[in-house]
Amino acid sequence: MNESRSALMEGTEDAAAIDFGQLDSEIPQKPTKHPLAIACHLGFRGLAILVYLLCRFFTDSFVSSFVTVLLLLSADFWVVKNVTGRILVGLRWWNYVDDAGQSHWVFESRKDGDSSEAGIFWVALVASPALWMLFLFIAIFTWSFQWAMICTIALCLNGANLYGYIRCRLGSKNSISSAASN
């Protein structure tokens, strides 16, 4: 019995055996350059959606739910517009009013950076308004007009960022470097 067992063991030594998990470690994992920016980009969006979905189960107060979701949506809007758009994809947009009272919109872009970070940015930027639109339809069809108001605000804030970044990506004539030199 021992001889047959040792013969089997000897046969396996010649074969190229791969340890469990060894194949995964050979695939190069490219770490992102800006993990905190990605966490903020996804975090505020995810928290706003999570709180919206779960707040009905934890509190009966619509006002506290409204304020919490609105604060998360506002933080998400600010972070995406002022931080993650610039860091992850090199895009930014803003509005200013000149001395004559005319409103001017500025859309800027720089050359493409990390494609994995850009993919995360764009998927979250497009998926979030789509989810809020779904929540809005559900709220309207269930006659929950208070919750529809939250969805409308979320859709406006997320839609404004989406519109601004699409304009930056597709229609920007200014680059960040030329704006910095002015």
Short mmCIF file of N, CA and C in Angstrom, two decimals:
data_model
loop_
_atom_site.label_atom_id
_atom_site.label_comp_id
_atom_site.label_asym_id
_atom_site.label_seq_id
_atom_site.Cartn_x
_atom_site.Cartn_y
_atom_site.Cartn_z
N MET A 1 0.83 -1.19 0.00
CA MET A 1 0.00 0.00 0.00
C MET A 1 0.87 1.24 0.00
N ASN A 2 1.92 1.22 0.84
CA ASN A 2 2.80 2.38 0.90
C ASN A 2 3.55 2.58 -0.41
N GLU A 3 3.88 1.46 -1.09
CA GLU A 3 4.60 1.57 -2.35
C GLU A 3 3.73 2.21 -3.42
N SER A 4 2.46 1.83 -3.49
CA SER A 4 1.57 2.41 -4.50
C SER A 4 1.30 3.88 -4.20
N ARG A 5 1.23 4.19 -2.89
CA ARG A 5 0.99 5.58 -2.50
C ARG A 5 2.20 6.44 -2.84
N SER A 6 3.40 5.93 -2.58
CA SER A 6 4.60 6.70 -2.90
C SER A 6 4.78 6.83 -4.40
N ALA A 7 4.33 5.82 -5.16
CA ALA A 7 4.41 5.90 -6.62
C ALA A 7 3.48 6.99 -7.13
N LEU A 8 2.30 7.09 -6.52
CA LEU A 8 1.37 8.15 -6.90
C LEU A 8 1.93 9.53 -6.56
N MET A 9 2.54 9.64 -5.40
CA MET A 9 3.11 10.91 -4.96
C MET A 9 4.27 11.31 -5.86
N GLU A 10 5.07 10.31 -6.27
CA GLU A 10 6.21 10.62 -7.14
C GLU A 10 5.73 11.12 -8.49
N GLY A 11 4.63 10.59 -8.97
CA GLY A 11 4.10 11.01 -10.26
C GLY A 11 3.62 12.45 -10.24
N THR A 12 3.14 12.90 -9.09
CA THR A 12 2.63 14.27 -9.02
C THR A 12 3.74 15.28 -8.88
N GLU A 13 4.91 14.85 -8.42
CA GLU A 13 6.01 15.79 -8.29
C GLU A 13 6.49 16.26 -9.65
N ASP A 14 6.39 15.41 -10.66
CA ASP A 14 6.84 15.77 -12.00
C ASP A 14 5.86 16.71 -12.68
N ALA A 15 4.60 16.59 -12.35
CA ALA A 15 3.59 17.44 -12.97
C ALA A 15 3.69 18.86 -12.40
N ALA A 16 3.36 19.81 -13.21
CA ALA A 16 3.39 21.20 -12.76
C ALA A 16 2.12 21.47 -11.97
N ALA A 17 2.24 21.39 -10.66
CA ALA A 17 1.09 21.61 -9.79
C ALA A 17 1.01 23.08 -9.43
N ILE A 18 -0.19 23.59 -9.45
CA ILE A 18 -0.43 24.99 -9.10
C ILE A 18 -1.15 25.02 -7.77
N ASP A 19 -0.58 25.73 -6.83
CA ASP A 19 -1.22 25.87 -5.53
C ASP A 19 -2.49 26.69 -5.67
N PHE A 20 -3.41 26.44 -4.74
CA PHE A 20 -4.67 27.16 -4.75
C PHE A 20 -4.41 28.65 -4.55
N GLY A 21 -4.93 29.47 -5.45
CA GLY A 21 -4.78 30.91 -5.34
C GLY A 21 -3.52 31.45 -5.99
N GLN A 22 -2.63 30.57 -6.43
CA GLN A 22 -1.38 31.03 -7.02
C GLN A 22 -1.64 31.76 -8.34
N LEU A 23 -2.60 31.31 -9.11
CA LEU A 23 -2.90 31.93 -10.38
C LEU A 23 -3.37 33.36 -10.19
N ASP A 24 -4.18 33.59 -9.16
CA ASP A 24 -4.68 34.94 -8.90
C ASP A 24 -3.57 35.90 -8.55
N SER A 25 -2.56 35.42 -7.84
CA SER A 25 -1.49 36.31 -7.42
C SER A 25 -0.58 36.69 -8.57
N GLU A 26 -0.60 35.91 -9.65
CA GLU A 26 0.24 36.22 -10.80
C GLU A 26 -0.37 37.30 -11.68
N ILE A 27 -1.66 37.53 -11.57
CA ILE A 27 -2.31 38.57 -12.35
C ILE A 27 -1.96 39.90 -11.70
N PRO A 28 -1.34 40.79 -12.44
CA PRO A 28 -0.95 42.06 -11.82
C PRO A 28 -2.17 42.90 -11.46
N GLN A 29 -2.27 43.27 -10.21
CA GLN A 29 -3.35 44.11 -9.73
C GLN A 29 -2.85 45.55 -9.73
N LYS A 30 -3.44 46.36 -10.58
CA LYS A 30 -3.02 47.75 -10.68
C LYS A 30 -3.80 48.57 -9.66
N PRO A 31 -3.14 49.05 -8.64
CA PRO A 31 -3.87 49.86 -7.65
C PRO A 31 -4.24 51.21 -8.26
N THR A 32 -5.35 51.73 -7.82
CA THR A 32 -5.77 53.04 -8.31
C THR A 32 -4.90 54.11 -7.68
N LYS A 33 -4.76 55.21 -8.38
CA LYS A 33 -3.93 56.30 -7.88
C LYS A 33 -4.63 57.10 -6.79
N HIS A 34 -5.95 57.12 -6.84
CA HIS A 34 -6.72 57.97 -5.94
C HIS A 34 -7.84 57.19 -5.25
N PRO A 35 -7.50 56.29 -4.34
CA PRO A 35 -8.54 55.48 -3.70
C PRO A 35 -9.49 56.30 -2.82
N LEU A 36 -8.99 57.36 -2.20
CA LEU A 36 -9.86 58.19 -1.36
C LEU A 36 -10.88 58.94 -2.21
N ALA A 37 -10.47 59.42 -3.36
CA ALA A 37 -11.40 60.11 -4.26
C ALA A 37 -12.48 59.15 -4.76
N ILE A 38 -12.08 57.93 -5.08
CA ILE A 38 -13.07 56.93 -5.51
C ILE A 38 -14.02 56.60 -4.38
N ALA A 39 -13.49 56.45 -3.17
CA ALA A 39 -14.34 56.15 -2.01
C ALA A 39 -15.35 57.27 -1.77
N CYS A 40 -14.92 58.51 -1.88
CA CYS A 40 -15.84 59.64 -1.71
C CYS A 40 -16.86 59.69 -2.84
N HIS A 41 -16.40 59.45 -4.06
CA HIS A 41 -17.29 59.49 -5.22
C HIS A 41 -18.41 58.46 -5.10
N LEU A 42 -18.04 57.26 -4.69
CA LEU A 42 -19.03 56.20 -4.55
C LEU A 42 -19.74 56.25 -3.21
N GLY A 43 -19.05 56.71 -2.19
CA GLY A 43 -19.58 56.69 -0.83
C GLY A 43 -20.80 57.56 -0.62
N PHE A 44 -20.69 58.84 -1.01
CA PHE A 44 -21.82 59.74 -0.80
C PHE A 44 -23.03 59.32 -1.64
N ARG A 45 -22.78 58.89 -2.87
CA ARG A 45 -23.89 58.42 -3.72
C ARG A 45 -24.54 57.18 -3.12
N GLY A 46 -23.70 56.24 -2.74
CA GLY A 46 -24.22 55.01 -2.16
C GLY A 46 -24.96 55.23 -0.85
N LEU A 47 -24.40 56.10 0.00
CA LEU A 47 -25.06 56.38 1.27
C LEU A 47 -26.41 57.07 1.07
N ALA A 48 -26.48 58.01 0.13
CA ALA A 48 -27.75 58.69 -0.12
C ALA A 48 -28.81 57.70 -0.57
N ILE A 49 -28.44 56.80 -1.46
CA ILE A 49 -29.39 55.79 -1.94
C ILE A 49 -29.75 54.82 -0.83
N LEU A 50 -28.76 54.38 -0.06
CA LEU A 50 -29.00 53.44 1.03
C LEU A 50 -29.90 54.05 2.10
N VAL A 51 -29.63 55.29 2.48
CA VAL A 51 -30.47 55.95 3.49
C VAL A 51 -31.88 56.14 2.96
N TYR A 52 -32.01 56.52 1.68
CA TYR A 52 -33.34 56.67 1.09
C TYR A 52 -34.12 55.36 1.15
N LEU A 53 -33.46 54.27 0.84
CA LEU A 53 -34.14 52.97 0.82
C LEU A 53 -34.47 52.44 2.21
N LEU A 54 -33.60 52.71 3.19
CA LEU A 54 -33.76 52.10 4.51
C LEU A 54 -34.38 53.01 5.57
N CYS A 55 -34.46 54.30 5.32
CA CYS A 55 -34.92 55.19 6.39
C CYS A 55 -36.38 54.95 6.78
N ARG A 56 -37.17 54.45 5.88
CA ARG A 56 -38.58 54.16 6.22
C ARG A 56 -38.69 53.05 7.27
N PHE A 57 -37.69 52.18 7.31
CA PHE A 57 -37.72 51.07 8.26
C PHE A 57 -37.21 51.46 9.64
N PHE A 58 -36.43 52.54 9.72
CA PHE A 58 -35.80 52.90 10.99
C PHE A 58 -36.43 54.10 11.68
N THR A 59 -37.18 54.91 10.96
CA THR A 59 -37.81 56.07 11.58
C THR A 59 -39.13 56.38 10.89
N ASP A 60 -40.03 56.94 11.66
CA ASP A 60 -41.31 57.38 11.10
C ASP A 60 -41.28 58.85 10.71
N SER A 61 -40.21 59.53 11.05
CA SER A 61 -40.09 60.96 10.79
C SER A 61 -39.61 61.20 9.36
N PHE A 62 -40.50 61.74 8.53
CA PHE A 62 -40.10 62.07 7.17
C PHE A 62 -39.10 63.21 7.16
N VAL A 63 -39.25 64.14 8.08
CA VAL A 63 -38.37 65.32 8.10
C VAL A 63 -36.92 64.90 8.34
N SER A 64 -36.69 64.03 9.31
CA SER A 64 -35.31 63.60 9.56
C SER A 64 -34.75 62.80 8.38
N SER A 65 -35.58 62.00 7.76
CA SER A 65 -35.14 61.26 6.57
C SER A 65 -34.82 62.22 5.43
N PHE A 66 -35.68 63.21 5.23
CA PHE A 66 -35.49 64.20 4.17
C PHE A 66 -34.18 64.96 4.38
N VAL A 67 -33.96 65.43 5.60
CA VAL A 67 -32.76 66.21 5.89
C VAL A 67 -31.50 65.36 5.71
N THR A 68 -31.53 64.13 6.18
CA THR A 68 -30.37 63.25 6.06
C THR A 68 -30.03 62.97 4.59
N VAL A 69 -31.04 62.61 3.82
CA VAL A 69 -30.80 62.33 2.40
C VAL A 69 -30.36 63.59 1.67
N LEU A 70 -30.97 64.73 2.00
CA LEU A 70 -30.60 65.99 1.35
C LEU A 70 -29.16 66.39 1.66
N LEU A 71 -28.73 66.19 2.90
CA LEU A 71 -27.34 66.49 3.25
C LEU A 71 -26.36 65.57 2.50
N LEU A 72 -26.70 64.31 2.40
CA LEU A 72 -25.84 63.38 1.65
C LEU A 72 -25.81 63.72 0.16
N LEU A 73 -26.96 64.10 -0.39
CA LEU A 73 -27.00 64.49 -1.80
C LEU A 73 -26.20 65.76 -2.05
N SER A 74 -26.30 66.71 -1.12
CA SER A 74 -25.54 67.96 -1.26
C SER A 74 -24.05 67.70 -1.18
N ALA A 75 -23.65 66.87 -0.24
CA ALA A 75 -22.22 66.52 -0.12
C ALA A 75 -21.75 65.80 -1.38
N ASP A 76 -22.57 64.91 -1.90
CA ASP A 76 -22.23 64.20 -3.14
C ASP A 76 -22.07 65.18 -4.29
N PHE A 77 -23.00 66.11 -4.44
CA PHE A 77 -22.92 67.09 -5.52
C PHE A 77 -21.63 67.89 -5.43
N TRP A 78 -21.32 68.38 -4.24
CA TRP A 78 -20.13 69.21 -4.06
C TRP A 78 -18.85 68.41 -4.32
N VAL A 79 -18.78 67.20 -3.77
CA VAL A 79 -17.58 66.38 -3.92
C VAL A 79 -17.36 66.01 -5.38
N VAL A 80 -18.42 65.61 -6.07
CA VAL A 80 -18.27 65.21 -7.47
C VAL A 80 -17.90 66.42 -8.33
N LYS A 81 -18.56 67.53 -8.11
CA LYS A 81 -18.30 68.72 -8.93
C LYS A 81 -16.93 69.31 -8.68
N ASN A 82 -16.52 69.40 -7.44
CA ASN A 82 -15.30 70.14 -7.10
C ASN A 82 -14.07 69.29 -6.85
N VAL A 83 -14.23 68.00 -6.59
CA VAL A 83 -13.07 67.19 -6.23
C VAL A 83 -12.88 66.01 -7.18
N THR A 84 -13.83 65.08 -7.19
CA THR A 84 -13.58 63.83 -7.91
C THR A 84 -13.57 63.99 -9.42
N GLY A 85 -14.34 64.92 -9.95
CA GLY A 85 -14.30 65.15 -11.39
C GLY A 85 -12.94 65.61 -11.85
N ARG A 86 -12.34 66.48 -11.08
CA ARG A 86 -11.02 67.00 -11.42
C ARG A 86 -9.95 65.93 -11.23
N ILE A 87 -10.03 65.19 -10.13
CA ILE A 87 -8.98 64.21 -9.81
C ILE A 87 -9.09 62.96 -10.68
N LEU A 88 -10.29 62.41 -10.82
CA LEU A 88 -10.43 61.11 -11.48
C LEU A 88 -10.43 61.19 -13.00
N VAL A 89 -11.03 62.24 -13.57
CA VAL A 89 -11.12 62.32 -15.03
C VAL A 89 -10.57 63.62 -15.61
N GLY A 90 -10.14 64.55 -14.77
CA GLY A 90 -9.56 65.79 -15.27
C GLY A 90 -10.57 66.72 -15.90
N LEU A 91 -11.79 66.70 -15.42
CA LEU A 91 -12.84 67.57 -15.95
C LEU A 91 -13.34 68.48 -14.84
N ARG A 92 -13.71 69.69 -15.22
CA ARG A 92 -14.37 70.57 -14.25
C ARG A 92 -15.25 71.56 -15.00
N TRP A 93 -16.24 72.02 -14.31
CA TRP A 93 -17.16 72.99 -14.87
C TRP A 93 -17.62 73.94 -13.78
N TRP A 94 -17.95 75.14 -14.17
CA TRP A 94 -18.48 76.11 -13.23
C TRP A 94 -19.16 77.23 -13.99
N ASN A 95 -19.79 78.11 -13.24
CA ASN A 95 -20.51 79.26 -13.77
C ASN A 95 -20.03 80.50 -13.04
N TYR A 96 -19.91 81.59 -13.78
CA TYR A 96 -19.62 82.86 -13.12
C TYR A 96 -20.43 83.96 -13.81
N VAL A 97 -20.66 85.03 -13.07
CA VAL A 97 -21.41 86.17 -13.58
C VAL A 97 -20.43 87.33 -13.71
N ASP A 98 -20.36 87.92 -14.91
CA ASP A 98 -19.43 89.02 -15.12
C ASP A 98 -20.02 90.33 -14.60
N ASP A 99 -19.27 91.42 -14.77
CA ASP A 99 -19.70 92.72 -14.25
C ASP A 99 -20.97 93.23 -14.91
N ALA A 100 -21.23 92.80 -16.14
CA ALA A 100 -22.43 93.22 -16.86
C ALA A 100 -23.65 92.40 -16.46
N GLY A 101 -23.47 91.40 -15.62
CA GLY A 101 -24.58 90.57 -15.17
C GLY A 101 -24.85 89.37 -16.06
N GLN A 102 -23.96 89.11 -17.00
CA GLN A 102 -24.11 87.96 -17.89
C GLN A 102 -23.54 86.71 -17.24
N SER A 103 -24.27 85.63 -17.36
CA SER A 103 -23.84 84.35 -16.81
C SER A 103 -22.99 83.62 -17.85
N HIS A 104 -21.84 83.13 -17.43
CA HIS A 104 -20.93 82.41 -18.32
C HIS A 104 -20.66 81.02 -17.74
N TRP A 105 -20.80 80.02 -18.59
CA TRP A 105 -20.51 78.65 -18.19
C TRP A 105 -19.16 78.27 -18.75
N VAL A 106 -18.34 77.64 -17.94
CA VAL A 106 -17.01 77.23 -18.33
C VAL A 106 -16.91 75.71 -18.17
N PHE A 107 -16.48 75.05 -19.24
CA PHE A 107 -16.29 73.60 -19.23
C PHE A 107 -14.86 73.32 -19.64
N GLU A 108 -14.10 72.63 -18.78
CA GLU A 108 -12.69 72.38 -19.05
C GLU A 108 -12.38 70.90 -18.96
N SER A 109 -11.36 70.52 -19.71
CA SER A 109 -10.90 69.13 -19.66
C SER A 109 -9.40 69.08 -19.89
N ARG A 110 -8.79 68.03 -19.36
CA ARG A 110 -7.38 67.76 -19.65
C ARG A 110 -7.30 66.39 -20.29
N LYS A 111 -6.13 66.04 -20.73
CA LYS A 111 -5.95 64.74 -21.38
C LYS A 111 -6.38 63.61 -20.45
N ASP A 112 -6.80 62.52 -21.07
CA ASP A 112 -7.28 61.37 -20.29
C ASP A 112 -6.21 60.86 -19.34
N GLY A 113 -6.68 60.44 -18.17
CA GLY A 113 -5.78 59.88 -17.17
C GLY A 113 -5.96 58.38 -17.09
N ASP A 114 -6.16 57.88 -15.89
CA ASP A 114 -6.31 56.45 -15.62
C ASP A 114 -7.68 55.98 -16.11
N SER A 115 -7.69 55.01 -17.00
CA SER A 115 -8.95 54.55 -17.58
C SER A 115 -9.82 53.80 -16.58
N SER A 116 -9.22 53.10 -15.61
CA SER A 116 -10.03 52.39 -14.63
C SER A 116 -10.73 53.38 -13.70
N GLU A 117 -10.05 54.43 -13.30
CA GLU A 117 -10.68 55.46 -12.47
C GLU A 117 -11.75 56.20 -13.26
N ALA A 118 -11.49 56.47 -14.53
CA ALA A 118 -12.48 57.14 -15.37
C ALA A 118 -13.71 56.26 -15.53
N GLY A 119 -13.52 54.96 -15.68
CA GLY A 119 -14.65 54.06 -15.81
C GLY A 119 -15.52 54.05 -14.57
N ILE A 120 -14.89 54.01 -13.41
CA ILE A 120 -15.64 54.06 -12.15
C ILE A 120 -16.41 55.37 -12.05
N PHE A 121 -15.75 56.47 -12.39
CA PHE A 121 -16.38 57.79 -12.34
C PHE A 121 -17.62 57.84 -13.22
N TRP A 122 -17.48 57.43 -14.49
CA TRP A 122 -18.59 57.55 -15.43
C TRP A 122 -19.73 56.58 -15.12
N VAL A 123 -19.42 55.38 -14.69
CA VAL A 123 -20.49 54.42 -14.36
C VAL A 123 -21.32 54.96 -13.20
N ALA A 124 -20.66 55.46 -12.16
CA ALA A 124 -21.39 56.01 -11.02
C ALA A 124 -22.15 57.27 -11.41
N LEU A 125 -21.56 58.09 -12.27
CA LEU A 125 -22.20 59.34 -12.68
C LEU A 125 -23.46 59.08 -13.49
N VAL A 126 -23.47 58.04 -14.32
CA VAL A 126 -24.63 57.74 -15.15
C VAL A 126 -25.64 56.87 -14.39
N ALA A 127 -25.16 55.93 -13.59
CA ALA A 127 -26.07 55.00 -12.91
C ALA A 127 -26.89 55.68 -11.82
N SER A 128 -26.31 56.65 -11.16
CA SER A 128 -27.01 57.30 -10.06
C SER A 128 -28.28 58.03 -10.52
N PRO A 129 -28.25 58.88 -11.54
CA PRO A 129 -29.51 59.48 -11.99
C PRO A 129 -30.51 58.45 -12.51
N ALA A 130 -30.01 57.38 -13.11
CA ALA A 130 -30.92 56.33 -13.57
C ALA A 130 -31.65 55.68 -12.40
N LEU A 131 -30.92 55.42 -11.31
CA LEU A 131 -31.56 54.85 -10.11
C LEU A 131 -32.57 55.83 -9.51
N TRP A 132 -32.20 57.11 -9.43
CA TRP A 132 -33.12 58.09 -8.86
C TRP A 132 -34.37 58.24 -9.73
N MET A 133 -34.22 58.10 -11.05
CA MET A 133 -35.38 58.14 -11.94
C MET A 133 -36.30 56.95 -11.66
N LEU A 134 -35.71 55.78 -11.46
CA LEU A 134 -36.49 54.60 -11.11
C LEU A 134 -37.22 54.81 -9.79
N PHE A 135 -36.52 55.34 -8.80
CA PHE A 135 -37.15 55.61 -7.50
C PHE A 135 -38.27 56.64 -7.63
N LEU A 136 -38.09 57.62 -8.51
CA LEU A 136 -39.13 58.63 -8.73
C LEU A 136 -40.38 57.99 -9.31
N PHE A 137 -40.23 57.13 -10.31
CA PHE A 137 -41.39 56.45 -10.89
C PHE A 137 -42.08 55.58 -9.85
N ILE A 138 -41.31 54.88 -9.05
CA ILE A 138 -41.91 54.04 -8.00
C ILE A 138 -42.67 54.90 -7.00
N ALA A 139 -42.09 56.02 -6.60
CA ALA A 139 -42.75 56.91 -5.64
C ALA A 139 -44.04 57.49 -6.21
N ILE A 140 -44.03 57.85 -7.48
CA ILE A 140 -45.24 58.41 -8.10
C ILE A 140 -46.32 57.34 -8.22
N PHE A 141 -45.95 56.16 -8.67
CA PHE A 141 -46.94 55.11 -8.86
C PHE A 141 -47.46 54.53 -7.55
N THR A 142 -46.75 54.73 -6.46
CA THR A 142 -47.24 54.29 -5.15
C THR A 142 -47.86 55.45 -4.37
N TRP A 143 -48.05 56.58 -5.04
CA TRP A 143 -48.66 57.77 -4.45
C TRP A 143 -47.89 58.28 -3.23
N SER A 144 -46.60 58.17 -3.25
CA SER A 144 -45.73 58.66 -2.17
C SER A 144 -45.08 59.96 -2.63
N PHE A 145 -45.86 61.03 -2.63
CA PHE A 145 -45.37 62.28 -3.21
C PHE A 145 -44.29 62.94 -2.37
N GLN A 146 -44.26 62.67 -1.06
CA GLN A 146 -43.16 63.19 -0.24
C GLN A 146 -41.84 62.58 -0.70
N TRP A 147 -41.85 61.27 -0.91
CA TRP A 147 -40.63 60.60 -1.34
C TRP A 147 -40.30 60.96 -2.78
N ALA A 148 -41.30 61.26 -3.57
CA ALA A 148 -41.05 61.72 -4.95
C ALA A 148 -40.32 63.05 -4.95
N MET A 149 -40.58 63.88 -3.94
CA MET A 149 -39.88 65.16 -3.84
C MET A 149 -38.38 64.94 -3.60
N ILE A 150 -38.04 63.99 -2.76
CA ILE A 150 -36.62 63.67 -2.52
C ILE A 150 -35.99 63.16 -3.81
N CYS A 151 -36.70 62.30 -4.51
CA CYS A 151 -36.16 61.76 -5.77
C CYS A 151 -35.97 62.85 -6.81
N THR A 152 -36.88 63.82 -6.85
CA THR A 152 -36.75 64.93 -7.79
C THR A 152 -35.54 65.78 -7.48
N ILE A 153 -35.32 66.07 -6.21
CA ILE A 153 -34.13 66.84 -5.82
C ILE A 153 -32.86 66.06 -6.17
N ALA A 154 -32.85 64.78 -5.87
CA ALA A 154 -31.69 63.94 -6.18
C ALA A 154 -31.44 63.90 -7.68
N LEU A 155 -32.50 63.79 -8.44
CA LEU A 155 -32.38 63.76 -9.90
C LEU A 155 -31.84 65.08 -10.44
N CYS A 156 -32.27 66.19 -9.86
CA CYS A 156 -31.77 67.50 -10.29
C CYS A 156 -30.28 67.65 -9.98
N LEU A 157 -29.87 67.30 -8.78
CA LEU A 157 -28.45 67.44 -8.40
C LEU A 157 -27.56 66.49 -9.20
N ASN A 158 -27.97 65.24 -9.31
CA ASN A 158 -27.18 64.27 -10.07
C ASN A 158 -27.22 64.58 -11.57
N GLY A 159 -28.37 65.02 -12.04
CA GLY A 159 -28.49 65.38 -13.45
C GLY A 159 -27.65 66.59 -13.82
N ALA A 160 -27.54 67.56 -12.92
CA ALA A 160 -26.70 68.74 -13.18
C ALA A 160 -25.24 68.33 -13.31
N ASN A 161 -24.77 67.47 -12.43
CA ASN A 161 -23.39 66.99 -12.54
C ASN A 161 -23.19 66.19 -13.83
N LEU A 162 -24.14 65.34 -14.14
CA LEU A 162 -24.02 64.54 -15.36
C LEU A 162 -23.98 65.44 -16.59
N TYR A 163 -24.86 66.42 -16.66
CA TYR A 163 -24.89 67.35 -17.79
C TYR A 163 -23.58 68.14 -17.88
N GLY A 164 -23.11 68.64 -16.75
CA GLY A 164 -21.87 69.41 -16.75
C GLY A 164 -20.69 68.59 -17.22
N TYR A 165 -20.59 67.36 -16.76
CA TYR A 165 -19.45 66.53 -17.15
C TYR A 165 -19.57 66.01 -18.58
N ILE A 166 -20.77 65.81 -19.06
CA ILE A 166 -20.92 65.45 -20.48
C ILE A 166 -20.50 66.62 -21.35
N ARG A 167 -20.91 67.83 -20.95
CA ARG A 167 -20.47 69.02 -21.70
C ARG A 167 -18.95 69.16 -21.66
N CYS A 168 -18.34 68.88 -20.53
CA CYS A 168 -16.88 68.94 -20.43
C CYS A 168 -16.24 67.92 -21.37
N ARG A 169 -16.77 66.73 -21.35
CA ARG A 169 -16.17 65.63 -22.12
C ARG A 169 -16.34 65.82 -23.62
N LEU A 170 -17.52 66.25 -24.03
CA LEU A 170 -17.82 66.32 -25.45
C LEU A 170 -17.61 67.70 -26.05
N GLY A 171 -17.84 68.74 -25.27
CA GLY A 171 -17.87 70.06 -25.87
C GLY A 171 -16.89 71.06 -25.33
N SER A 172 -15.90 70.64 -24.61
CA SER A 172 -14.97 71.60 -24.04
C SER A 172 -14.00 72.11 -25.09
N LYS A 173 -13.88 73.42 -25.16
CA LYS A 173 -12.90 74.02 -26.05
C LYS A 173 -11.70 74.53 -25.27
N ASN A 174 -11.85 74.66 -23.96
CA ASN A 174 -10.75 75.13 -23.11
C ASN A 174 -10.10 73.95 -22.44
N SER A 175 -8.82 74.05 -22.25
CA SER A 175 -8.13 73.03 -21.47
C SER A 175 -7.76 73.63 -20.13
N ILE A 176 -7.52 72.79 -19.16
CA ILE A 176 -7.17 73.27 -17.83
C ILE A 176 -5.86 74.03 -17.87
N SER A 177 -4.92 73.59 -18.68
CA SER A 177 -3.62 74.28 -18.73
C SER A 177 -3.76 75.67 -19.34
N SER A 178 -4.63 75.85 -20.33
CA SER A 178 -4.79 77.19 -20.90
C SER A 178 -5.54 78.10 -19.95
N ALA A 179 -6.45 77.56 -19.16
CA ALA A 179 -7.16 78.38 -18.18
C ALA A 179 -6.23 78.79 -17.06
N ALA A 180 -5.29 77.93 -16.71
CA ALA A 180 -4.35 78.25 -15.64
C ALA A 180 -3.39 79.34 -16.08
N SER A 181 -3.07 79.40 -17.37
CA SER A 181 -2.15 80.43 -17.85
C SER A 181 -2.81 81.79 -17.95
N ASN A 182 -4.14 81.83 -18.01
CA ASN A 182 -4.84 83.12 -18.12
C ASN A 182 -4.95 83.79 -16.82
#
